[in-house]
Coordinates of C-alpha atoms and ligand atoms in Angstrom, one line a residue:
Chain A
X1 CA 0.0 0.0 0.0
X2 CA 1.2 3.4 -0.9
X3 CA -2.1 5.4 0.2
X4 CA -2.0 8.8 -0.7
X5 CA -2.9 11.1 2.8
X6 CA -6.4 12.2 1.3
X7 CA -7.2 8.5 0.5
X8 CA -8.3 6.4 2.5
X9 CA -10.0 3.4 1.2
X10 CA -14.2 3.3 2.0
X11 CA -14.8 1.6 5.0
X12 CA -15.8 -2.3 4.3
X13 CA -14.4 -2.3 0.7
X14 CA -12.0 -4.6 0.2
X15 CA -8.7 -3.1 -1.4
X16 CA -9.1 -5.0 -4.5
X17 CA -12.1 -3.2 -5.7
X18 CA -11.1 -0.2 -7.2
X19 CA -9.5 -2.8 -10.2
X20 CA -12.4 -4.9 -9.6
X21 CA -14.9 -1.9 -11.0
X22 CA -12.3 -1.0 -13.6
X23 CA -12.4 -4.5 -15.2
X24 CA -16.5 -4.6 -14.8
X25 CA -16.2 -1.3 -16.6
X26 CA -14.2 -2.1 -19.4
X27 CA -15.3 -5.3 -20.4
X28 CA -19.3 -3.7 -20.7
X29 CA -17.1 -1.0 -22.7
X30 CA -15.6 -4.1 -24.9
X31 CA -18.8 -5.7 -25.2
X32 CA -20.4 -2.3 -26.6
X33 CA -18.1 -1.0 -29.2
X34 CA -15.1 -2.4 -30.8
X35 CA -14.3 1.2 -32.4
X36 CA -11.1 2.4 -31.4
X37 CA -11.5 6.2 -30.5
X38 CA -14.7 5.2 -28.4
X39 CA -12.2 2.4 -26.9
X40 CA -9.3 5.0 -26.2
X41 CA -11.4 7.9 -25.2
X42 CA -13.3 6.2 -22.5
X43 CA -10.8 3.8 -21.4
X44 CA -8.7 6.6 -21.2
X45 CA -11.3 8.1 -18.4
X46 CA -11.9 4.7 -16.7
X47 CA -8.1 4.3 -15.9
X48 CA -7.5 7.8 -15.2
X49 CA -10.4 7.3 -12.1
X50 CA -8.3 3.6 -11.2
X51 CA -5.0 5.5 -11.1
X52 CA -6.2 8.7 -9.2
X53 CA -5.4 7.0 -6.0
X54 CA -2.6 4.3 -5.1
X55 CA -4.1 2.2 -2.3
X56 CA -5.5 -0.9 -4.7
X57 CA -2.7 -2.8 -6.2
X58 CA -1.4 -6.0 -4.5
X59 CA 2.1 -6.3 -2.7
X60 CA 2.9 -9.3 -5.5
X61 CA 2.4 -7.7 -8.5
X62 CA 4.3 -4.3 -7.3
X63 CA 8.0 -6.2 -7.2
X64 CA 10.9 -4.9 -8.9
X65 CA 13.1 -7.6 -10.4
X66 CA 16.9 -6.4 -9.9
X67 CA 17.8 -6.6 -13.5
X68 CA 14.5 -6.3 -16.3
X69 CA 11.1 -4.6 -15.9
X70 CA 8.5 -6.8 -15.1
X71 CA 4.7 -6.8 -15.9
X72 CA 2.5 -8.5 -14.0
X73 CA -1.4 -9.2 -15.6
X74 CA -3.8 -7.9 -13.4
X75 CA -6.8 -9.3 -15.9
X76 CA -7.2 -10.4 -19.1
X77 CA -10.7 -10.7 -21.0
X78 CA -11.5 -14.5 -21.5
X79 CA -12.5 -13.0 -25.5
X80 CA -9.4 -11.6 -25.5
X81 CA -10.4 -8.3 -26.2
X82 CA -8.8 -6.7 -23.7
X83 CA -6.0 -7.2 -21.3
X84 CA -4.3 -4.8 -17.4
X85 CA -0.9 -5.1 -16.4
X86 CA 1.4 -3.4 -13.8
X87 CA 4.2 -2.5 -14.9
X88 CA 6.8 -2.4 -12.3
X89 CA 10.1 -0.5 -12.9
X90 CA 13.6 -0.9 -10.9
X91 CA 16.1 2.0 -10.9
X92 CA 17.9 2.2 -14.2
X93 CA 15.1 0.1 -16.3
X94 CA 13.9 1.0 -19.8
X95 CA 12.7 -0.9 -22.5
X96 CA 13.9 -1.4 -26.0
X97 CA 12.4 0.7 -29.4
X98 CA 9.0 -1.8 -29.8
X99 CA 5.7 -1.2 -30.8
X100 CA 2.3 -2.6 -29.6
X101 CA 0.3 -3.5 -32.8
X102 CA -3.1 -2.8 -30.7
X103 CA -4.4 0.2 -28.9
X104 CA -3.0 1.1 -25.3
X105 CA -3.1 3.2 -22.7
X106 CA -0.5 3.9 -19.9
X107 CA -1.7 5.5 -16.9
X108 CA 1.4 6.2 -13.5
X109 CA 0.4 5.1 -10.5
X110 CA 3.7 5.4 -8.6
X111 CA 6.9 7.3 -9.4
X112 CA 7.4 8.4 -13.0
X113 CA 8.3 7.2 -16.9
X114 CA 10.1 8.7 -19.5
X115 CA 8.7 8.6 -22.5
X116 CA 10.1 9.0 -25.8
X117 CA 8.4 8.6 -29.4
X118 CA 9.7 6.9 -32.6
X119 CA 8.6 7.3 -35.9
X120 CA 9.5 5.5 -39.0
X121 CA 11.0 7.8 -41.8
X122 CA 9.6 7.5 -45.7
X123 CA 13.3 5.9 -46.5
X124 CA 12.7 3.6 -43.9
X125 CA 14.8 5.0 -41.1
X126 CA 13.4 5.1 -36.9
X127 CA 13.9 8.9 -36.3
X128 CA 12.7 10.3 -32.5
X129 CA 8.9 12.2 -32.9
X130 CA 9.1 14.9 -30.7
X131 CA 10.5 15.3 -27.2
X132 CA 11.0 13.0 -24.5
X133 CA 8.2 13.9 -22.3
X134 CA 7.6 12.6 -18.1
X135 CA 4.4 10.7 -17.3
X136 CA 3.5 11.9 -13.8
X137 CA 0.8 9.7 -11.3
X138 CA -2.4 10.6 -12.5
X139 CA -1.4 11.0 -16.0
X140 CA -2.0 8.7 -19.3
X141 CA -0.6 8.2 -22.2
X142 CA -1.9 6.5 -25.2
X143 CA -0.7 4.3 -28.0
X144 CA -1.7 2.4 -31.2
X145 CA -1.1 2.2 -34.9
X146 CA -3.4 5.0 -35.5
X147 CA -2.0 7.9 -33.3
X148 CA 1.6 6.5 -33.2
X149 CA 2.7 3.0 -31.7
X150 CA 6.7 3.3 -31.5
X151 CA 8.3 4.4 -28.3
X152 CA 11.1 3.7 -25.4
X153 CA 9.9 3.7 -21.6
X154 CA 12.3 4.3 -18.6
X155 CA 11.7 4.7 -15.4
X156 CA 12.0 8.5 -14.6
X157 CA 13.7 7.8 -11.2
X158 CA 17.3 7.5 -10.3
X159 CA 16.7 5.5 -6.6
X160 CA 13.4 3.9 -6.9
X161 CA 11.2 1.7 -8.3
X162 CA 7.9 3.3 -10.5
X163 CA 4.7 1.6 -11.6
X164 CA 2.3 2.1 -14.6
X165 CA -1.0 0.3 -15.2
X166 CA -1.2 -0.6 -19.1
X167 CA -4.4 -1.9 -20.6
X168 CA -4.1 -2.9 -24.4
X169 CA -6.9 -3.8 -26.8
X170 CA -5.4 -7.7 -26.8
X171 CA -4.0 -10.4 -24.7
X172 CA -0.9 -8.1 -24.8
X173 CA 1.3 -10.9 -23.6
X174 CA 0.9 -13.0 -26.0
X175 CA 1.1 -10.6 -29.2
X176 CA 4.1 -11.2 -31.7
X177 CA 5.0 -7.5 -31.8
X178 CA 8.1 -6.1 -33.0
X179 CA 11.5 -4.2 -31.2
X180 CA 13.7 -2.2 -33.7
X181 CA 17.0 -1.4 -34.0
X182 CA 17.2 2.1 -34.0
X183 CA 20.1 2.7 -35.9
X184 CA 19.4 0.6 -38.7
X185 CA 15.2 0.3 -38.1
X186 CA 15.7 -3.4 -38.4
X187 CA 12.7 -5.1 -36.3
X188 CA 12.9 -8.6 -34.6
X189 CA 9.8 -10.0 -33.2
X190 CA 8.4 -10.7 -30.0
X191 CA 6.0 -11.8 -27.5
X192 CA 6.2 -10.4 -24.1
X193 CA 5.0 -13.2 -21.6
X194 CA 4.5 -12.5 -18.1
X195 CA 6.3 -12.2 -14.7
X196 CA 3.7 -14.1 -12.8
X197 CA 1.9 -17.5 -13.2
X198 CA -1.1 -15.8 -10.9
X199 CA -3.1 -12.8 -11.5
X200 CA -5.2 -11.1 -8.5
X201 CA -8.7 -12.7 -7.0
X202 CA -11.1 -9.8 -7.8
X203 CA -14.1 -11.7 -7.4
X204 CA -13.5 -11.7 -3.5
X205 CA -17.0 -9.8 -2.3
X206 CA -17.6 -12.4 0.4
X207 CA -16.6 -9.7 3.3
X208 CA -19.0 -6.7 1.7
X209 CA -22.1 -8.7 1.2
X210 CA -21.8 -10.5 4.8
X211 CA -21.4 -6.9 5.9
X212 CA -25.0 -6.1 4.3
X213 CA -23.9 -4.5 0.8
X214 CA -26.2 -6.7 -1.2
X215 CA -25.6 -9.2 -3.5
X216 CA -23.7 -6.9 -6.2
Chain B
X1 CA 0.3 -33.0 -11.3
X2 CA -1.1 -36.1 -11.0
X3 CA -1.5 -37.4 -14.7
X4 CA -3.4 -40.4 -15.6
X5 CA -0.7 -42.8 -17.6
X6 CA -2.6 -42.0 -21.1
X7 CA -2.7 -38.5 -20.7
X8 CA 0.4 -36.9 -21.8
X9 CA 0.1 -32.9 -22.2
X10 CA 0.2 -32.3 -25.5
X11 CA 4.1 -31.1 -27.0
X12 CA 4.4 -27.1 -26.6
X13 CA 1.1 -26.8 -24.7
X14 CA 1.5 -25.3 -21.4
X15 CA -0.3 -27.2 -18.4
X16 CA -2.9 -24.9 -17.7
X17 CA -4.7 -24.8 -21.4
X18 CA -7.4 -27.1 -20.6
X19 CA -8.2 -24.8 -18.2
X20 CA -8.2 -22.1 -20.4
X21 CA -10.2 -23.7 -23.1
X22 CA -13.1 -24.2 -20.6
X23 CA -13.4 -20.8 -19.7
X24 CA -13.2 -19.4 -23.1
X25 CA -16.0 -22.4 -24.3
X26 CA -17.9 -21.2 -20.5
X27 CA -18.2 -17.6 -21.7
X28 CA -19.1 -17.9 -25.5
X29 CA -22.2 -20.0 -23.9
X30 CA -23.3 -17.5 -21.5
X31 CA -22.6 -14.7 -24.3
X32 CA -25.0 -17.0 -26.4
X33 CA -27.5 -17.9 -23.7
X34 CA -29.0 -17.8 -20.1
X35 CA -31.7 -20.5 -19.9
X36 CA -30.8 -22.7 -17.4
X37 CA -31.2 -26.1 -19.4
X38 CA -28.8 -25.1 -22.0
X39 CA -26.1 -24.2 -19.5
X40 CA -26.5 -27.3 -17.5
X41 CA -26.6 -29.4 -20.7
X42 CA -23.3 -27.2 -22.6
X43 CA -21.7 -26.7 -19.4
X44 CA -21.8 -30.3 -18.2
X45 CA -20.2 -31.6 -22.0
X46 CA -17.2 -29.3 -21.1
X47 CA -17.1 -29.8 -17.7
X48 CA -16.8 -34.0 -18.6
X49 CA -13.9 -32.9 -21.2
X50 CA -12.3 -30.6 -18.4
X51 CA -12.1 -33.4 -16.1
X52 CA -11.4 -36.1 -18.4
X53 CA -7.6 -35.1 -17.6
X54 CA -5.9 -34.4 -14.4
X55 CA -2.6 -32.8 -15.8
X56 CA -3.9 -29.1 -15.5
X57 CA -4.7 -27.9 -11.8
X58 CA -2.0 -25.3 -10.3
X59 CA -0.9 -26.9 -7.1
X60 CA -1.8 -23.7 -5.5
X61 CA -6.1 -24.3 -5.9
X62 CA -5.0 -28.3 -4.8
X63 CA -3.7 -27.9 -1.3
X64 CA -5.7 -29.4 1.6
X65 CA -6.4 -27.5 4.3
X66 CA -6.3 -29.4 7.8
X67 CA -9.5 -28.5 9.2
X68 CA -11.9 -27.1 6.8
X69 CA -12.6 -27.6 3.1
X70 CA -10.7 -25.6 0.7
X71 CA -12.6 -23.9 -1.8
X72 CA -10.1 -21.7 -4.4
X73 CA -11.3 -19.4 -7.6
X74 CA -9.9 -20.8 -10.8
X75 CA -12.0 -17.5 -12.5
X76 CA -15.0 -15.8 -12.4
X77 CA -16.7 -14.4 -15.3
X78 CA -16.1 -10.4 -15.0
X79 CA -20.1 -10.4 -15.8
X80 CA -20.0 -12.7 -13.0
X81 CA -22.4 -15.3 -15.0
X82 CA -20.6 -18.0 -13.6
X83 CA -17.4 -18.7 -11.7
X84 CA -15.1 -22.2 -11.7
X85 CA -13.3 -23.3 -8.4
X86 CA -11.7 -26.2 -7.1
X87 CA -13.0 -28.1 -3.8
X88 CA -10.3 -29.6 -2.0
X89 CA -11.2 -32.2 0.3
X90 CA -8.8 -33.7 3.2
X91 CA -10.2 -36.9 4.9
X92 CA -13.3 -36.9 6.9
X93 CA -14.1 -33.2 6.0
X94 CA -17.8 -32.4 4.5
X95 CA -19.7 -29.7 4.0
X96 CA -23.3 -28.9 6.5
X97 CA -26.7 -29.4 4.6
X98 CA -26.6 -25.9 2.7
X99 CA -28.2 -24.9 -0.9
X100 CA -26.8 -22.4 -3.9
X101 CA -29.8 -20.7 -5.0
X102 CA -28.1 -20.8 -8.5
X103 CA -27.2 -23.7 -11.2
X104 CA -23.9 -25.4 -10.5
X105 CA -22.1 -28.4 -11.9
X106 CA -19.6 -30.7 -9.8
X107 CA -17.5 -32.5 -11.7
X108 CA -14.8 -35.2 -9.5
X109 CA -11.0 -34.6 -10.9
X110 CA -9.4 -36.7 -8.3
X111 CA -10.3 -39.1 -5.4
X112 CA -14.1 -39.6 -4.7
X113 CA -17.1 -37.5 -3.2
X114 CA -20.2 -38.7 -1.5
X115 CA -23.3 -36.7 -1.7
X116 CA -26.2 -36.7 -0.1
X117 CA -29.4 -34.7 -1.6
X118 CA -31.8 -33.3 0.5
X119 CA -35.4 -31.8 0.3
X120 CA -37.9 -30.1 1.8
X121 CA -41.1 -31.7 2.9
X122 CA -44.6 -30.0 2.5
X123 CA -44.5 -29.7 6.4
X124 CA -41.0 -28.0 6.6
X125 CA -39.0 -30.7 7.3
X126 CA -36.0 -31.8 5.4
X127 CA -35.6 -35.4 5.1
X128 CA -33.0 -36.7 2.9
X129 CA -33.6 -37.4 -0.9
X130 CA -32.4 -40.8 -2.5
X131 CA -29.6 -42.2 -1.4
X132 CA -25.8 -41.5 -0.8
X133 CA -24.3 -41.3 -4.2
X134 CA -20.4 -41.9 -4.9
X135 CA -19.0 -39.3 -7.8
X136 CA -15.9 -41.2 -9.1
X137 CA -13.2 -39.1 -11.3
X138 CA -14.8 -38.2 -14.7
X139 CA -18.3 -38.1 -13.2
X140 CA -20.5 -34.8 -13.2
X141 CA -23.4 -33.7 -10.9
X142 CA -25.5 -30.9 -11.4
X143 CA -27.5 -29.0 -8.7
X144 CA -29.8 -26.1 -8.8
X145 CA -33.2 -25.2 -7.5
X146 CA -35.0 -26.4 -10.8
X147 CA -33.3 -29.5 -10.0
X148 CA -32.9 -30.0 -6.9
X149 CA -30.2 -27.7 -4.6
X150 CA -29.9 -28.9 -0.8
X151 CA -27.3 -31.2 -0.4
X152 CA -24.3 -32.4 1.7
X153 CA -20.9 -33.4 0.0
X154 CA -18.3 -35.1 2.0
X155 CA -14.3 -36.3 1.1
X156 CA -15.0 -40.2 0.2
X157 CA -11.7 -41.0 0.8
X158 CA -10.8 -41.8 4.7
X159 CA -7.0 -40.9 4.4
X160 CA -6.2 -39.2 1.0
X161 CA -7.6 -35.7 -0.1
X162 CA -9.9 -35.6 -3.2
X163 CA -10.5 -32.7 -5.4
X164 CA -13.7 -31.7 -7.4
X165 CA -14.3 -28.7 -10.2
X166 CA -17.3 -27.1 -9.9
X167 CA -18.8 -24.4 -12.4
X168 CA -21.8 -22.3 -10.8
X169 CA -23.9 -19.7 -12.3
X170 CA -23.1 -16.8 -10.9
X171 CA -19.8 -15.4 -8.4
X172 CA -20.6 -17.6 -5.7
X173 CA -18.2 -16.7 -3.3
X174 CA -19.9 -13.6 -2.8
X175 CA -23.4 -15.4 -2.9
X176 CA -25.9 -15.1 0.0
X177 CA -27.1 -18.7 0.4
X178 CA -28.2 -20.6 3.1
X179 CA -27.5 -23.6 5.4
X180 CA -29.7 -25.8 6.8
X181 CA -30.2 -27.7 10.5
X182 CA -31.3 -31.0 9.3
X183 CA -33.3 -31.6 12.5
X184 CA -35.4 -28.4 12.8
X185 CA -34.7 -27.4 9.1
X186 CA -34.2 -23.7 10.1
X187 CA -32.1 -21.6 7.8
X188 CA -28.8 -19.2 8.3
X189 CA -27.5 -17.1 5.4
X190 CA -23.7 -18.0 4.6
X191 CA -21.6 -16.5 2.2
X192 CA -18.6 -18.9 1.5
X193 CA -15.9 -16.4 0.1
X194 CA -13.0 -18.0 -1.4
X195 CA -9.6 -19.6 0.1
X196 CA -6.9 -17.7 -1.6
X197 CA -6.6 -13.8 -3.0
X198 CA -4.7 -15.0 -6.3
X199 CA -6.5 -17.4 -9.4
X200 CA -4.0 -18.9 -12.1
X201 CA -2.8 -16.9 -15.2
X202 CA -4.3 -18.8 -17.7
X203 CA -3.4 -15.9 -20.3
X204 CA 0.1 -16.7 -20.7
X205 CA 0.2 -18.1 -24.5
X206 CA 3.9 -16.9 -25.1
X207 CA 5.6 -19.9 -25.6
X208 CA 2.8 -20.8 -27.6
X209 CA 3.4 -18.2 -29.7
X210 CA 6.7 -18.0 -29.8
X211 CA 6.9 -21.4 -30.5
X212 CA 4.3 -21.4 -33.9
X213 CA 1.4 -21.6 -32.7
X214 CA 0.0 -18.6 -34.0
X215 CA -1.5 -15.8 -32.7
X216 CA -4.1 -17.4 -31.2
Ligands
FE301 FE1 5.0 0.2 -24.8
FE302 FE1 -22.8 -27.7 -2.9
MG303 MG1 -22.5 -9.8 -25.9

């Protein structure tokens, strides 16, 4: 728990429920619309509310690993059509040049990212678009083919670990996407995986219906 | 794992697919439908296929407890139309006379299960409906209260722990049912909860993928 002083969670809520009611809400999203701006517009609001406070995520899926980021699935739709992960970032960390191949969103919870764009030139060349910009908590970020799908994250601090929560319009983890050389623009594929062979028990209401919260 | 001599996992298939396949057939039926015969019907074909093989359980959702039945989420539908979890059974536990108020399915993975139905007499009473019944691996049961839904389900192994899946149709760890006194047949609300706060990654398809198999 990281609870922010002006947070503190509703009394007889579980912790989990925050991402419980963010899952509920995306997947009635996902089963209403499979258009992309609709998809990135209101996703975008839905994980804005989940990351406006930082009291929700579970100790397990908030580890640093010493030497590679990790990302941790919080949920993945059973159609596929969606998928949440934590990504948790040691000191030092930063990905390769990839892209996604699917919409995204990135939202900080904890810390901060560097983010830095790449485009690909007419003659084939992986040239930087635009500035390096910082992701603060609070803030999103979005990617996809359509509004641009290249970029680098790095954690933006020296001496600590940071966390984002990702959602991407697939199973992201198991996506052959792409990382580039950015000197040559070469790509090699990939497929990301996971760092955990569990994912957090949302479902857990037992506690708030005993307590008289009704059965939903 | 506790594979049956016949049932090698299939080459570059991680363990937990089975799984996975069941949930994904699970919600394209309730996408589909919600009359209750057609689930019990659908449900209990994939529920026998599920069960046909015991190579696919996380020993996480299989560990005995030593005093109390164990029951642990394998995943709930985010729709909560039905949920999958695995009873785990050490010697001489069994559950009290106690109802679901929803459809379920109870298929035996590993050891043996007694149950016991139950009804309710014009008068009030409950007196016990047929007789004991012995669910052997590959067998499936169905409750509900079309079909009948008062029962008790005891271990039927004396010194070993046995392990059933059971698909209901709803969350129903956060259901309010109801146990029953079988003397006086007076009624208390319960709400069973769930015995762990994590549920298997059954998303990770990477080495699928990487491996061949497509993207899907
Ligand atoms: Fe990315
Ligand atoms: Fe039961
Ligand atoms: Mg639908």
């Amino acid at each position: 728990m990281n609870t922010r002083p002006d947070q503190a969670p509703a009394q007889g809520v579980e912790p989990i429920a925050p991402l419980r009611e963010f899952v509920v809400a995306m997947t009635r999203l996902v089963e209403r619309t499979d258009h992309e701006p609709a998809l990135l517009a209101e996703g975008r609001e839905l994980l804005a509310k989940l990351i406006a406070r930082d009291d929700w995520l579970p100790e397990f899926c908030a580890q640093p690993d010493p030497q590679f980021y990790r990302q941790y699935l919080l949920h993945a739709d059973p159609l596929e059509r969606f998928s949440v992960v934590s990504f948790v970032w040691g000191p030092g960390q930063r990905t390769p040049v990839h892209d996604h191949t699917v919409w995204g969103l990135v939202g900080m919870l904890r810390g901060a990212e560097l983010c830095q764009r790449w485009k690909r030139e007419a003659d084939g060349r992986l040239v930087p678009d635009g500035e390096q910009a910082t992701l603060r908590p609070g803030e999103v970020d979005a990617v996809s083919p359509t509004v641009g799908d290249i970029h680098v994250v790095a954690n933006g601090l020296p001496d600590r670990p940071s966390i984002s929560i990702h959602v991407y319009g697939a199973n992201i983890g198991a996506l052959r996407r792409h990382v580039f050389d950015p000197e040559t623009g070469a790509s090699k594929d990939f497929v990301s995986g996971y760092s955990s062979d569990r994912v957090p028990n949302l479902w857990d209401r037992s506690a708030a219906v005993r307590g008289g919260a009704g059965a939903k």
